[in-house]
Each structure stands twice: as C-alpha cells, then as structure tokens.
Coordinates of C-alpha atoms and ligand atoms in Angstrom, one line a residue:
M1 CA 5.3 56.0 16.3
R2 CA 3.6 56.3 19.6
M3 CA 4.2 52.8 21.5
S4 CA 3.7 51.4 24.8
V5 CA 5.6 48.5 26.4
I6 CA 3.9 46.6 29.2
G7 CA 6.3 45.0 31.6
C8 CA 9.5 46.4 32.0
G9 CA 12.0 43.5 33.2
Y10 CA 14.7 42.5 31.1
L11 CA 12.8 42.1 27.8
G12 CA 10.6 45.2 28.1
A13 CA 13.0 47.7 29.6
V14 CA 15.5 46.7 26.7
H15 CA 12.7 46.8 23.9
A16 CA 11.5 50.3 25.4
A17 CA 14.9 51.9 25.3
A18 CA 15.8 50.2 21.9
M19 CA 12.7 51.5 20.2
A20 CA 13.1 54.9 21.6
S21 CA 16.8 55.0 20.3
I22 CA 15.4 54.5 16.6
G23 CA 13.1 57.3 17.2
H24 CA 9.6 56.0 18.5
D25 CA 7.8 57.9 21.2
V26 CA 7.9 55.1 24.0
I27 CA 5.9 54.8 27.5
G28 CA 7.2 51.7 29.5
I29 CA 4.7 50.4 32.0
D30 CA 5.4 48.3 35.1
V31 CA 3.4 47.7 38.2
D32 CA 6.7 47.8 40.4
E33 CA 7.1 51.3 41.3
Q34 CA 10.9 50.9 42.4
K35 CA 11.5 49.5 38.8
V36 CA 9.9 52.4 37.3
A37 CA 11.6 55.1 39.7
A38 CA 15.0 53.6 38.7
L39 CA 14.3 53.6 34.9
E40 CA 12.9 56.9 35.1
A41 CA 16.1 58.1 36.7
G42 CA 18.0 56.3 33.8
T43 CA 19.4 53.4 36.0
A44 CA 18.9 49.7 34.5
P45 CA 17.7 47.5 37.2
F46 CA 19.9 44.8 36.1
F47 CA 23.7 44.4 34.4
E48 CA 23.0 44.8 30.5
P49 CA 25.9 46.3 28.2
Q50 CA 24.9 49.5 26.4
L51 CA 21.5 49.9 28.3
P52 CA 22.3 52.5 30.5
E53 CA 23.7 54.7 27.7
L54 CA 20.3 54.0 25.8
L55 CA 18.3 54.8 28.6
A56 CA 20.1 58.2 29.4
A57 CA 19.8 59.1 25.8
G58 CA 16.0 58.2 25.7
I59 CA 15.1 60.0 28.5
K60 CA 17.2 63.1 27.7
S61 CA 15.5 63.0 24.3
G62 CA 11.9 63.0 25.9
R63 CA 11.0 59.9 23.7
L64 CA 11.3 57.2 26.7
R65 CA 9.1 57.8 29.7
F66 CA 8.1 55.0 32.6
S67 CA 4.9 54.9 34.6
T68 CA 3.1 52.6 36.7
E69 CA -0.3 53.6 35.2
M70 CA -1.8 51.6 32.5
A71 CA -3.9 54.7 31.7
D72 CA -0.7 56.2 30.3
A73 CA -1.0 53.6 27.2
E74 CA -4.0 55.4 25.9
G75 CA -3.3 57.0 22.5
C76 CA -0.4 54.4 21.5
E77 CA -0.6 53.0 18.3
V78 CA 1.1 49.9 19.1
H79 CA 1.0 48.0 22.5
F80 CA 3.8 45.6 23.4
L81 CA 3.3 43.0 25.6
A82 CA 6.6 42.2 27.5
V83 CA 5.8 40.7 30.7
G84 CA 7.2 37.6 32.4
T85 CA 5.9 33.9 31.9
P86 CA 7.7 31.9 34.9
Q87 CA 7.5 28.5 35.7
I88 CA 4.5 27.9 37.6
A89 CA 5.1 26.8 41.2
G90 CA 5.0 23.1 41.7
G91 CA 4.9 22.2 38.0
H92 CA 6.5 22.5 34.4
A93 CA 4.0 24.9 32.4
A94 CA 4.1 28.8 31.9
D95 CA 2.5 31.0 34.6
L96 CA 0.4 33.3 32.4
R97 CA -1.0 35.3 35.3
Y98 CA 1.1 38.4 34.0
V99 CA -0.2 38.2 30.7
D100 CA -3.6 37.6 31.5
A101 CA -3.3 40.9 34.0
A102 CA -1.6 42.9 31.4
V103 CA -4.4 42.6 28.7
A104 CA -7.0 42.8 31.2
G105 CA -5.6 46.1 32.5
L106 CA -4.9 47.3 28.9
I107 CA -8.4 46.7 27.6
P108 CA -10.0 49.8 28.8
Y109 CA -7.4 51.9 27.1
L110 CA -7.3 50.7 23.6
R111 CA -8.8 52.5 20.7
A112 CA -10.1 50.3 17.8
G113 CA -7.2 50.0 15.1
D114 CA -4.4 49.7 17.8
V115 CA -2.1 46.8 17.6
V116 CA -1.3 44.6 20.8
A117 CA 2.0 42.7 20.0
G118 CA 2.9 40.0 22.4
K119 CA 6.5 39.7 22.8
S120 CA 6.3 37.4 26.1
T121 CA 7.5 33.8 25.5
V122 CA 3.9 32.0 25.9
P123 CA 2.7 28.4 25.3
V124 CA 1.2 28.1 21.6
G125 CA -2.5 28.7 21.7
T126 CA -2.2 31.7 24.1
A127 CA -2.5 34.3 21.4
T128 CA -5.7 32.8 19.8
A129 CA -7.1 32.8 23.4
L130 CA -6.2 36.4 23.8
V131 CA -7.9 37.5 20.7
S132 CA -11.4 36.7 21.8
Q133 CA -10.7 38.6 24.9
L134 CA -9.6 41.8 22.7
A135 CA -12.4 41.4 20.2
D136 CA -14.7 44.2 22.0
S137 CA -11.8 46.7 22.0
G138 CA -11.2 47.0 18.3
A139 CA -7.5 46.4 18.6
T140 CA -5.7 43.7 16.8
L141 CA -3.5 41.1 18.1
V142 CA 0.0 40.1 16.6
W143 CA 2.5 37.8 18.0
N144 CA 6.3 39.2 17.7
P145 CA 8.6 36.9 19.8
E146 CA 11.8 38.1 21.0
F147 CA 14.8 36.1 20.6
L148 CA 17.1 38.3 22.4
R149 CA 20.3 36.9 24.4
E150 CA 21.3 38.7 28.0
G151 CA 24.5 40.2 27.5
W152 CA 23.6 41.0 23.7
A153 CA 20.2 42.4 24.5
V154 CA 20.5 45.9 23.0
H155 CA 22.6 44.6 20.0
D156 CA 19.8 41.6 19.4
T157 CA 16.8 43.9 19.6
L158 CA 18.4 46.6 17.2
T159 CA 19.8 44.1 14.8
P160 CA 18.1 40.9 15.3
D161 CA 18.7 37.9 12.9
R162 CA 15.0 37.7 11.9
L163 CA 11.9 39.4 12.9
V164 CA 8.7 37.1 13.1
V165 CA 5.0 38.7 13.3
G166 CA 2.2 36.1 13.7
A167 CA -1.2 37.3 12.5
E168 CA -4.6 36.4 11.8
A169 CA -5.1 36.0 7.9
D170 CA -7.8 38.7 7.9
G171 CA -7.9 42.8 6.7
A172 CA -7.2 43.7 10.4
G173 CA -4.4 41.0 10.6
E174 CA -3.0 42.5 7.4
R175 CA -3.2 46.1 8.8
A176 CA -1.4 45.2 12.1
V177 CA 1.5 43.5 10.3
A178 CA 1.8 46.6 8.1
V179 CA 2.2 48.8 11.3
I180 CA 4.8 46.3 13.0
R181 CA 6.6 46.6 9.4
E182 CA 6.7 50.3 10.2
V183 CA 8.0 49.7 13.9
Y184 CA 10.9 47.9 12.4
A185 CA 11.4 49.8 9.0
E186 CA 15.1 50.5 10.0
A187 CA 15.9 46.9 10.6
I188 CA 14.1 45.7 7.5
A189 CA 15.8 48.0 5.2
A190 CA 19.2 47.0 6.6
G191 CA 18.1 43.5 5.1
T192 CA 16.6 41.6 8.3
P193 CA 14.4 38.9 7.6
F194 CA 10.9 39.7 8.1
L195 CA 8.6 36.7 8.5
V196 CA 4.6 36.8 8.5
T197 CA 3.1 33.6 9.9
D198 CA 0.0 32.7 11.7
L199 CA -0.3 33.3 15.6
A200 CA 0.3 29.4 16.3
T201 CA 3.6 29.3 14.3
A202 CA 4.9 32.9 15.7
E203 CA 4.5 31.5 19.2
L204 CA 6.0 28.0 18.3
V205 CA 9.0 29.8 16.7
K206 CA 10.4 30.8 20.0
G207 CA 9.7 27.8 21.9
A208 CA 11.3 25.5 19.2
A209 CA 14.2 27.9 18.7
N210 CA 15.0 27.4 22.7
A211 CA 14.6 23.8 22.4
F212 CA 16.8 23.4 19.6
L213 CA 19.7 25.6 21.2
A214 CA 19.1 23.4 24.5
T215 CA 19.3 20.5 22.7
K216 CA 22.4 21.2 20.8
I217 CA 24.2 22.2 24.1
S218 CA 23.0 18.9 25.9
F219 CA 24.2 17.0 22.5
I220 CA 27.7 18.3 22.8
N221 CA 27.4 17.6 27.0
A222 CA 26.4 14.0 26.1
M223 CA 29.6 13.9 23.9
A224 CA 31.8 15.1 26.7
E225 CA 30.5 12.3 28.8
L226 CA 31.4 9.8 25.9
A227 CA 34.6 11.6 25.7
E228 CA 35.2 11.1 29.5
A229 CA 34.8 7.6 29.3
S230 CA 36.8 6.9 26.3
G231 CA 39.8 9.4 26.5
A232 CA 38.8 11.6 23.6
D233 CA 38.5 15.5 23.9
V234 CA 35.1 16.8 23.4
T235 CA 36.7 20.4 22.5
L236 CA 38.5 19.3 19.6
L237 CA 35.4 16.9 18.6
A238 CA 33.2 20.0 18.7
D239 CA 35.6 21.8 16.5
A240 CA 36.0 18.8 14.0
L241 CA 31.8 18.7 14.1
G242 CA 31.6 22.6 13.8
Y243 CA 33.4 22.8 10.5
D244 CA 30.3 20.9 8.9
T245 CA 28.3 23.9 8.0
R246 CA 25.4 22.0 8.2
I247 CA 26.0 21.6 12.2
G248 CA 28.0 24.9 13.1
R249 CA 30.4 25.3 16.0
R250 CA 28.0 27.7 18.0
Y251 CA 26.3 26.4 20.8
L252 CA 28.7 23.5 21.1
G253 CA 30.4 24.7 24.2
A254 CA 30.5 21.7 26.5
G255 CA 30.8 22.6 30.3
I256 CA 28.5 22.8 33.3
G257 CA 25.5 23.4 30.8
F258 CA 22.9 26.1 30.3
G259 CA 21.1 28.0 33.1
G260 CA 19.4 31.4 33.1
G261 CA 15.7 32.8 33.0
C262 CA 14.9 31.2 29.6
L263 CA 16.1 28.0 28.3
P264 CA 15.5 25.7 31.5
K265 CA 11.9 27.1 32.2
D266 CA 10.9 27.3 28.4
I267 CA 12.0 23.8 27.5
R268 CA 9.8 22.7 30.3
A269 CA 6.8 25.0 29.4
F270 CA 7.3 23.7 25.8
T271 CA 7.0 20.0 26.9
A272 CA 3.9 20.8 29.1
R273 CA 2.1 22.4 26.5
A274 CA 2.9 19.5 24.2
E275 CA 1.5 17.2 26.4
E276 CA -1.7 19.1 27.0
L277 CA -2.0 19.0 23.2
G278 CA -1.7 15.2 23.3
R279 CA 1.9 15.4 21.6
G280 CA 4.1 14.7 24.7
D281 CA 5.8 12.1 22.7
A282 CA 7.0 14.2 20.3
V283 CA 9.1 16.1 22.6
G284 CA 10.1 13.7 24.9
F285 CA 13.7 14.1 24.3
L286 CA 13.7 17.3 25.8
R287 CA 13.5 15.4 29.3
E288 CA 16.8 14.1 28.4
V289 CA 18.0 17.1 27.3
D290 CA 17.1 18.5 31.0
T291 CA 18.5 15.5 32.8
I292 CA 22.1 15.6 30.8
N293 CA 22.3 19.3 31.5
L294 CA 21.5 18.8 35.3
R295 CA 24.1 15.7 35.1
R296 CA 27.0 18.2 34.3
R297 CA 26.7 20.2 37.4
D298 CA 27.2 16.8 39.2
R299 CA 30.3 16.1 37.0
A300 CA 31.9 19.4 38.0
V301 CA 31.3 18.9 41.7
S302 CA 32.7 15.2 41.6
L303 CA 35.8 16.3 39.7
V304 CA 36.7 18.8 42.4
V305 CA 35.8 16.0 45.1
D306 CA 38.0 13.6 43.4
A307 CA 41.0 16.1 42.7
L308 CA 41.0 16.8 46.5
G309 CA 41.2 13.3 47.5
G310 CA 37.5 12.5 47.8
L311 CA 36.9 14.8 50.6
V312 CA 36.1 18.6 50.4
F313 CA 34.9 18.9 54.1
G314 CA 36.7 22.1 55.4
R315 CA 38.6 22.7 52.2
R316 CA 38.7 26.2 50.8
I317 CA 37.4 26.2 47.3
A318 CA 37.4 29.3 45.0
V319 CA 34.3 29.4 42.7
L320 CA 35.2 32.1 39.7
G321 CA 31.6 32.8 38.7
A322 CA 28.0 33.2 39.6
A323 CA 26.2 34.6 36.9
F324 CA 24.5 31.9 34.6
K325 CA 26.8 33.4 31.6
P326 CA 29.3 36.3 31.3
F327 CA 28.2 39.8 30.7
S328 CA 25.0 39.1 32.9
D329 CA 24.2 39.5 36.6
D330 CA 21.6 36.9 36.4
I331 CA 21.5 34.0 38.6
R332 CA 18.6 32.5 37.8
D333 CA 19.0 29.0 37.5
S334 CA 22.6 29.3 37.3
P335 CA 24.8 26.2 36.8
A336 CA 27.7 28.4 38.4
L337 CA 25.9 29.0 41.6
D338 CA 24.5 25.7 41.7
V339 CA 28.2 23.9 41.7
A340 CA 28.9 26.4 44.7
V341 CA 25.9 25.5 46.5
R342 CA 26.6 21.8 46.1
L343 CA 30.3 22.1 47.3
R344 CA 29.2 24.0 50.4
G345 CA 26.3 21.2 50.9
L346 CA 29.6 18.9 50.8
G347 CA 31.0 21.1 53.8
A348 CA 33.6 23.0 51.6
D349 CA 34.7 26.4 52.6
V350 CA 33.4 28.1 49.2
I351 CA 34.4 31.6 48.2
V352 CA 32.6 32.9 45.2
T353 CA 33.4 35.8 43.2
D354 CA 31.7 37.5 40.2
P355 CA 32.3 40.7 38.4
A356 CA 28.6 41.5 38.5
A357 CA 26.5 38.8 40.0
I358 CA 27.8 39.2 43.8
E359 CA 24.8 41.0 45.1
N360 CA 22.1 38.6 43.7
A361 CA 23.8 35.6 44.6
K362 CA 24.4 36.8 48.5
S363 CA 20.6 37.5 48.7
A364 CA 19.9 33.9 47.1
H365 CA 22.4 32.2 48.8
P366 CA 23.7 33.6 51.9
Q367 CA 25.5 30.6 53.3
L368 CA 28.4 31.0 50.7
G369 CA 31.5 32.9 51.1
Y370 CA 31.7 35.9 48.6
T371 CA 34.2 38.4 47.6
Q372 CA 34.2 40.9 44.8
S373 CA 37.7 40.6 44.5
R374 CA 39.1 37.6 42.4
D375 CA 42.3 37.7 43.6
E376 CA 41.0 37.5 47.3
A377 CA 38.9 34.4 46.2
L378 CA 41.8 32.7 45.0
R379 CA 44.2 33.2 48.2
E380 CA 45.1 30.2 50.2
A381 CA 42.3 28.1 47.9
D382 CA 42.9 24.3 47.9
A383 CA 41.2 24.2 44.6
V384 CA 39.8 26.7 42.0
V385 CA 36.6 26.1 39.9
V386 CA 36.0 28.5 36.9
V387 CA 32.1 28.0 36.5
T388 CA 31.3 31.4 34.4
E389 CA 33.6 32.3 31.5
W390 CA 34.2 35.9 32.2
D391 CA 37.3 37.5 30.6
E392 CA 38.5 38.1 33.8
Y393 CA 39.1 34.3 34.4
R394 CA 39.2 33.1 30.9
R395 CA 41.5 35.7 29.4
D396 CA 43.0 37.8 32.1
L397 CA 44.2 35.4 34.8
T398 CA 47.4 33.6 34.2
P399 CA 48.3 30.3 35.9
E400 CA 51.6 32.0 37.1
H401 CA 49.7 34.6 38.8
A402 CA 46.8 32.4 40.2
G403 CA 49.7 30.1 41.4
G404 CA 51.3 32.8 43.4
L405 CA 47.8 33.1 45.4
V406 CA 46.4 29.5 46.0
R407 CA 47.4 26.7 48.5
G408 CA 46.7 24.0 45.9
R409 CA 47.0 24.2 42.1
I410 CA 44.0 22.4 41.4
I411 CA 41.7 24.0 38.6
V412 CA 38.5 22.5 37.2
D413 CA 37.7 24.2 34.2
G414 CA 33.6 24.0 34.2
R415 CA 33.4 26.0 30.7
N416 CA 36.5 24.6 29.0
C417 CA 37.4 28.3 28.4
L418 CA 41.3 28.0 29.6
D419 CA 44.2 26.9 27.9
S420 CA 44.8 23.7 29.5
D421 CA 48.5 23.1 28.2
A422 CA 49.3 26.5 29.6
W423 CA 47.7 25.6 33.0
R424 CA 49.5 22.1 33.2
A425 CA 52.8 23.6 32.3
A426 CA 52.6 25.7 35.2
G427 CA 52.5 23.2 37.4
W428 CA 48.6 23.0 37.7
Q429 CA 46.5 19.9 37.9
Y430 CA 44.0 20.7 35.4
H431 CA 40.7 19.1 34.8
G432 CA 38.2 20.0 31.8
M433 CA 34.6 18.9 31.0
G434 CA 35.2 16.3 28.7
R435 CA 38.8 17.1 27.8
R436 CA 41.9 14.9 28.2
Ligands
LIG1 C1 18.6 32.3 25.4 C2 18.6 32.3 23.9 O1 19.7 32.3 23.4 C3 17.6 33.5 23.3 O2 17.5 33.5 21.8 C4 16.3 33.2 24.2 O3 15.8 34.9 23.5 C5 16.5 33.6 25.7 O4 17.3 32.3 25.9 P1 19.9 33.6 27.1 O5 19.2 33.0 28.1 O6 20.5 35.2 27.2 O7 19.5 33.3 25.7 O8 21.3 32.8 27.1 P2 22.4 32.0 26.1 O9 23.5 33.1 25.7 O10 21.6 31.3 24.9 O11 22.9 30.9 26.8 C6 22.0 30.1 27.6 C7 23.0 29.3 28.4 O12 23.7 28.2 27.9 C8 24.0 29.8 29.4 O13 24.1 29.3 30.8 C9 25.4 29.7 28.6 O14 26.3 29.5 29.8 C10 24.9 27.9 28.1 N1 25.8 27.5 27.0 C11 25.5 28.3 25.6 C12 26.5 26.4 27.0 O15 26.7 25.8 28.0 N2 27.2 26.2 25.9 C13 27.1 27.0 24.6 O16 27.7 26.5 23.7 C14 26.2 28.1 24.5

C-alpha cells in the first residue's frame, strides 16, 4: 500500500521504516530538513537498535523515501500522523500545535476515501475535533495509538502486543478500519489482537496504559520507601509479588524511577485533560505517582551524600549512565542525569559516562564532566552511582575490576541491577534502593 508518515521523530521514523520493511511504499515527511537529509542517507537521527538496518534496506528497495514537502503525501491511501505532542511550556497539558499543523498542511493533498490515521499520543477528544476539520476533504480519520518502547521500537512496531483502531461507527469508519487491517495484515495473521473501538476509547487506551505503567513503577518505589524504613528488601518483595499472575513481575523494578519522553509528560497531560473534563479527582493519584517518582532521585542523592560522610563537595563521583534507560540515547527527563546534576549542584566533581547518550547529555548539561570510557569515569572516584542499567555496568563490570580503579569502594545502585552480595564480598560498601 502507498502511505505517508507525517512527522519523522522517534515514532514516525521507526513506523516509516517498519512499514517499508513489510512491503509498503512509504514516504516519510518532516519539516526538519536536517532530519530528512539524514534519514534519506539512511542515518537514524537517534540511537535505536535495528533501525539503521531497516532504513538502509528500505531506501535500497526504493520503498522508503523521505521529504520535507507535504505535497509528496498526495496519492497515498493512508496518512499516519506521527508528530510530537510535548508538554506545553508553563503547564501540564499536551501541546497540540504540531498535530494541528500536520493536519492543516495535509488537507490540500487529501483525496476522498483517503485514511488519516493518528498515532501521536493526544488528549481524549482531539480526534473528534479533527474529524470536523477533515470533513471537506472526504478523508476518514481513525486513531491508531502506538505503544512502542524506546530501545525496542522496531520489535514493538513489527510485532505489537495488540493493535487498536478507533473509528466512527459509520460506513466510512468501517471502510477505514478495513484499510488499517490491510496495513497490518501480516501481524494480524500472526495472531496480534486487533481491537476496533470508538475514537475516544482509542485515544484513552494510550494515556491509560502509560498511567498504569507509571503507577506500577511508583507503587514498587513506594514499597521501596517502606522497605527502607523497616529493613525489608524491595527486590525480594517484588519477586514475591510478581509470582501472583494478577500482578506480574514486569514494571516492578524499584530504583530512581521513570523518565523519558513519554511516561512523565503523558501522565501530566492525562491529568490535565481529566481536569478539563471535570474528572480531575478520578486521576488525582497520578500526582502522587509523579511525586513518588521524583522523590526517588532525592533518595539516590542522599545515599551518595550519606555514604561520603555528609559532604560531597570536591569529591569525585562516577555516574554510570545518562540515558533514561538502556538501549537509548534519550536524555529527556532522565532520572540518571538529574541525579548527576543534583550531585554537581552540591559541589561534587561529577564524571558521567554512558555508551550512547554522552553527546546529548553534554549539550543539555555542559557543566558536568564526561567521558566515553567507563573505566576512565571510575578512575580515582570516591563513590560510584549506577543510574542506567546498561549491560556494560550491570553485567560486564566486576567489583574486582572496578575496585582496582576507584579511590573509594562505595557504590550506590540506583537501578537495583547489581549483585549486592558479590559487591560486598569484594569489599565494597553497597547501597541499593530499598534493599537491605
Ligand atoms: C513507555 C511505554 O512503555 C510505551 O508503551 C509507550 O509507548 C511510551 O512510553 P519508554 O518511554 O520507551 O516507553 O520506556 P519504558 O521502557 O516504559 O520505561 C520508562 C521508564 O520507566 C524508564 O526510565 C525506565 O527506566 C523506568 N522503569 C521501567 C522503571 O523504573 N522500573 C521498571 O520496572 C520499568
């Protein structure tokens, strides 16, 4: 099928490349000339496993092209909206200016019968407002939220847990759903559940899913606080809870909490929209979820300060990790970098390392020290903080090797990803998050 993808950021670039890889003819459109030039040359503008290979293969096959011209969307049967919906400046709501601009720019090139499929995360009610904007074009709007995780974006796009399509309950809506079914025919044939809903439900699913995940993480982090106060171990607690299949072990990883370009902004936008709808009370708990999350960063900082005897001024601290999670170079709302910035604010001599995110971190926080080399970061450190659970730190770094480099054997495991017994046995003072 011929399709356009409007917006070639994280979501759009991956979606475009993934759609080309399953045989569709795709044009990715973005206003950013540099981004388009990079993508046309087969270069991913961000770190994402498998994406470079997919881009190269798509471009080589001739099925994947990129452009800055909206006119190139003309003639496509499906137009995916994949632009960003960041948090507005000075508030919690989502900024819909890019969605509005994409739709306004696309309208002149739509033909009757085209399907416009929204993928961006938007406040419930956005799609219904867009339906009337599209009315004269004869195109049909559906909402097809995306649940991809960074670091797993290609995998999640090609083999999603489920596909959700919201449409209006009329003939045009039914035809549009049939078109979307054809787009994802391969995944559906492989057994991926395909759920057809109304527009509002499809929009709400995405916000609700992120709200649930954020709540699950903050729940276990709240338990970590109780564990700290009572001498219990949150990792063992999570294991024990996780065996209950109604609860499940995933997303019960206690530590310095969630960050990234989605969960934090999405739960805030979700709350803001609920308030607009007069139902702020229904999601009042999400404010607590946010607060618990931010409190864990304070906890990691105070563990370092306490371990160094109450004063970090002038002490050298190796911060292992900058990305908000492994397999990503994304530092948006990264708890890892926040911990580094706070330690630096207390006067520590902070040296940050990360396998992928150093360049992004450097431009956002030039006041921190950086090195690409993990061992260089560890050299002469008075304390070490693990804040992103990359394999390089979690799996490959042994306490013996690290012990030969540092000045002080103090380690704060902000992700509860290390074998505490092994580190203690090697003479380290080990501090986990909610662990004995
Ligand atoms: C998330 C959702 O998972 C995805 O479905 C949605 O489309 C976008 O937002 P992503 O931002 O890529 O995806 O990250 P995710 O893997 O969910 O992790 C989010 C944050 O939570 C990370 O900072 C991670 O370190 C943290 N996290 C995750 C925990 O602190 N504990 C956990 O147990 C799991």
